Amino acid sequence: MSRPAADADDLYDLYRELILDHARNPRNFGSLGGGTLTADGVNPLCGDRLKLYVDVDAGNRIRAAAFEGSGCAISIASASLLTEAVTGLSVDNAEAVFSAVTNRLTQRHTEQTSMVDVELDGSFDKLQALDGVREFPSRVKCATLAWHALHSALSHEAGAATTE
Ligand code: ZN
């Protein structure tokens, strides 16, 4: 599972580009209409604030996800990547991705655990772009903020709209 060393720098550049792209042009930025689940996320350490919207259909599948707010590039990029990754997933699968991403990000980057700690499905390759923040523990909360908001929104599935 280890990446060939020769490609590591290229991959890092690719991921950095992806983060910057999502930070500058966040996908699904805005609000969703009534009936959607919402949760607020605040990261006081950095000043990141966002509100996540999740539209779940009757079959417990995520029809759409969106967010609004302001924060550092990492927090915005992570939220943007999240909205793309979870759209179309079942609630259970979205929760599994939440666990996988937050586990990956909160583990220190070492040779042993780098890519084998938590396997993400191939279709979530883009989320590996967030792995770089593990080198910067102070930024991990920026990257996990939107994911905790997702978890919070999905846990209030029964109907309560917001954590406020
Ligand atoms: Zn931040």
Short mmCIF file of C-alpha atoms and ligand atoms in Angstrom, two decimals:
data_model
loop_
_atom_site.label_atom_id
_atom_site.label_comp_id
_atom_site.label_asym_id
_atom_site.label_seq_id
_atom_site.Cartn_x
_atom_site.Cartn_y
_atom_site.Cartn_z
CA MET A 1 0.00 0.00 0.00
CA SER A 2 2.94 2.37 0.14
CA ARG A 3 3.29 4.83 -2.65
CA PRO A 4 6.38 4.64 -4.80
CA ALA A 5 8.82 7.18 -3.40
CA ALA A 6 9.42 8.74 -6.80
CA ASP A 7 5.75 9.73 -7.02
CA ALA A 8 5.34 11.10 -3.52
CA ASP A 9 6.29 14.66 -4.37
CA ASP A 10 4.10 14.70 -7.45
CA LEU A 11 1.22 13.35 -5.44
CA TYR A 12 1.78 15.92 -2.74
CA ASP A 13 1.72 18.70 -5.32
CA LEU A 14 -1.42 17.27 -6.83
CA TYR A 15 -3.13 17.17 -3.46
CA ARG A 16 -2.00 20.68 -2.61
CA GLU A 17 -3.43 21.89 -5.90
CA LEU A 18 -6.69 20.11 -5.12
CA ILE A 19 -6.91 21.74 -1.69
CA LEU A 20 -6.20 25.18 -3.11
CA ASP A 21 -8.70 24.66 -5.90
CA HIS A 22 -11.45 23.70 -3.47
CA ALA A 23 -10.53 26.55 -1.14
CA ARG A 24 -10.73 29.11 -3.92
CA ASN A 25 -13.76 27.64 -5.65
CA PRO A 26 -15.70 25.76 -3.01
CA ARG A 27 -18.22 23.30 -4.42
CA ASN A 28 -21.81 23.30 -3.19
CA PHE A 29 -21.30 26.58 -1.35
CA GLY A 30 -24.61 27.96 -0.17
CA SER A 31 -27.67 26.79 1.70
CA LEU A 32 -30.26 24.13 1.00
CA GLY A 33 -33.98 24.60 1.40
CA GLY A 34 -36.36 23.54 4.12
CA GLY A 35 -36.48 20.05 5.52
CA THR A 36 -32.76 19.54 5.37
CA LEU A 37 -30.58 18.56 8.28
CA THR A 38 -28.13 21.20 9.42
CA ALA A 39 -25.32 21.49 11.89
CA ASP A 40 -22.96 24.27 12.82
CA GLY A 41 -19.27 23.82 13.22
CA VAL A 42 -16.98 26.21 15.02
CA ASN A 43 -13.25 25.91 15.42
CA PRO A 44 -12.28 28.72 17.80
CA LEU A 45 -8.57 27.92 17.54
CA CYS A 46 -8.53 29.10 13.96
CA GLY A 47 -11.76 31.07 13.64
CA ASP A 48 -13.41 28.68 11.21
CA ARG A 49 -17.20 28.74 11.22
CA LEU A 50 -19.46 26.83 8.93
CA LYS A 51 -22.97 25.55 8.60
CA LEU A 52 -23.53 22.25 6.86
CA TYR A 53 -26.74 21.31 5.07
CA VAL A 54 -27.61 17.71 4.29
CA ASP A 55 -30.67 16.73 2.30
CA VAL A 56 -31.59 13.13 3.10
CA ASP A 57 -34.33 11.41 1.11
CA ALA A 58 -36.94 8.97 2.41
CA GLY A 59 -34.62 6.06 1.61
CA ASN A 60 -31.93 7.45 3.93
CA ARG A 61 -29.74 8.48 1.04
CA ILE A 62 -28.00 11.84 0.85
CA ARG A 63 -29.54 13.70 -2.05
CA ALA A 64 -27.45 16.84 -1.67
CA ALA A 65 -25.01 18.49 0.68
CA ALA A 66 -23.94 22.11 0.90
CA PHE A 67 -22.21 24.45 3.28
CA GLU A 68 -21.66 28.10 3.98
CA GLY A 69 -19.37 29.94 6.29
CA SER A 70 -15.89 31.31 6.47
CA GLY A 71 -12.55 30.01 7.54
CA CYS A 72 -9.07 29.10 6.49
CA ALA A 73 -8.28 27.37 3.21
CA ILE A 74 -8.09 23.93 4.81
CA SER A 75 -11.48 24.18 6.50
CA ILE A 76 -13.19 25.42 3.35
CA ALA A 77 -11.50 22.86 1.12
CA SER A 78 -12.38 20.05 3.50
CA ALA A 79 -16.04 21.10 3.60
CA SER A 80 -16.11 21.37 -0.17
CA LEU A 81 -14.58 17.91 -0.61
CA LEU A 82 -17.06 16.57 1.94
CA THR A 83 -20.10 17.80 0.04
CA GLU A 84 -18.88 16.07 -3.12
CA ALA A 85 -17.91 12.87 -1.34
CA VAL A 86 -21.13 12.24 0.56
CA THR A 87 -23.68 13.18 -2.08
CA GLY A 88 -25.39 9.98 -3.19
CA LEU A 89 -24.24 7.96 -0.19
CA SER A 90 -26.51 6.26 2.29
CA VAL A 91 -26.47 7.80 5.74
CA ASP A 92 -24.66 4.72 7.06
CA ASN A 93 -21.96 4.99 4.42
CA ALA A 94 -21.57 8.71 5.04
CA GLU A 95 -21.05 7.96 8.74
CA ALA A 96 -18.45 5.37 7.76
CA VAL A 97 -16.62 7.94 5.66
CA PHE A 98 -16.81 10.39 8.59
CA SER A 99 -15.12 7.78 10.79
CA ALA A 100 -12.52 6.90 8.18
CA VAL A 101 -11.57 10.51 7.49
CA THR A 102 -11.44 11.65 11.10
CA ASN A 103 -9.46 8.55 12.10
CA ARG A 104 -6.98 9.12 9.32
CA LEU A 105 -6.53 12.76 10.18
CA THR A 106 -6.08 12.28 13.88
CA GLN A 107 -3.40 9.65 13.47
CA ARG A 108 0.15 10.81 13.29
CA HIS A 109 1.73 10.28 9.94
CA THR A 110 4.26 7.47 10.14
CA GLU A 111 5.57 5.00 7.63
CA GLN A 112 3.68 2.20 9.31
CA THR A 113 0.30 3.85 9.45
CA SER A 114 0.51 6.17 6.47
CA MET A 115 -1.81 4.55 3.98
CA VAL A 116 -2.96 1.40 5.70
CA ASP A 117 -4.57 2.81 8.83
CA VAL A 118 -8.02 3.25 7.42
CA GLU A 119 -8.75 2.28 3.88
CA LEU A 120 -11.03 4.58 2.00
CA ASP A 121 -12.96 3.32 -0.95
CA GLY A 122 -11.28 4.09 -4.26
CA SER A 123 -13.91 6.64 -5.15
CA PHE A 124 -12.77 8.75 -2.21
CA ASP A 125 -9.20 9.12 -3.38
CA LYS A 126 -9.60 12.87 -3.34
CA LEU A 127 -10.09 12.84 0.41
CA GLN A 128 -6.50 11.68 0.73
CA ALA A 129 -5.60 15.23 -0.21
CA LEU A 130 -6.42 16.07 3.39
CA ASP A 131 -3.79 13.69 4.71
CA GLY A 132 -1.14 16.38 4.50
CA VAL A 133 -2.58 18.20 7.50
CA ARG A 134 -1.44 15.36 9.73
CA GLU A 135 1.99 16.94 9.50
CA PHE A 136 0.48 20.03 11.12
CA PRO A 137 -1.42 19.01 14.26
CA SER A 138 -2.77 22.52 14.78
CA ARG A 139 -4.56 22.31 11.44
CA VAL A 140 -6.21 18.96 11.98
CA LYS A 141 -9.24 20.59 13.60
CA CYS A 142 -9.63 22.80 10.54
CA ALA A 143 -9.81 19.72 8.34
CA THR A 144 -12.13 17.70 10.57
CA LEU A 145 -14.55 20.55 11.36
CA ALA A 146 -16.94 19.92 8.47
CA TRP A 147 -16.86 16.19 9.12
CA HIS A 148 -17.88 16.62 12.73
CA ALA A 149 -20.68 18.89 11.53
CA LEU A 150 -21.76 16.14 9.13
CA HIS A 151 -21.83 13.60 11.93
CA SER A 152 -23.78 16.02 14.07
CA ALA A 153 -26.31 16.74 11.33
CA LEU A 154 -26.86 13.05 10.60
CA SER A 155 -27.29 12.23 14.27
CA HIS A 156 -30.19 14.66 14.42
CA GLU A 157 -31.89 12.78 11.68
CA ALA A 158 -35.04 12.38 13.74
CA GLY A 159 -36.02 15.94 12.99
CA ALA A 160 -34.29 18.50 15.14
CA ALA A 161 -32.90 20.98 12.67
CA THR A 162 -29.95 22.65 14.28
CA THR A 163 -27.64 22.41 17.23
CA GLU A 164 -28.09 26.07 18.05
ZN ZN B 1 -8.73 26.71 10.10
#
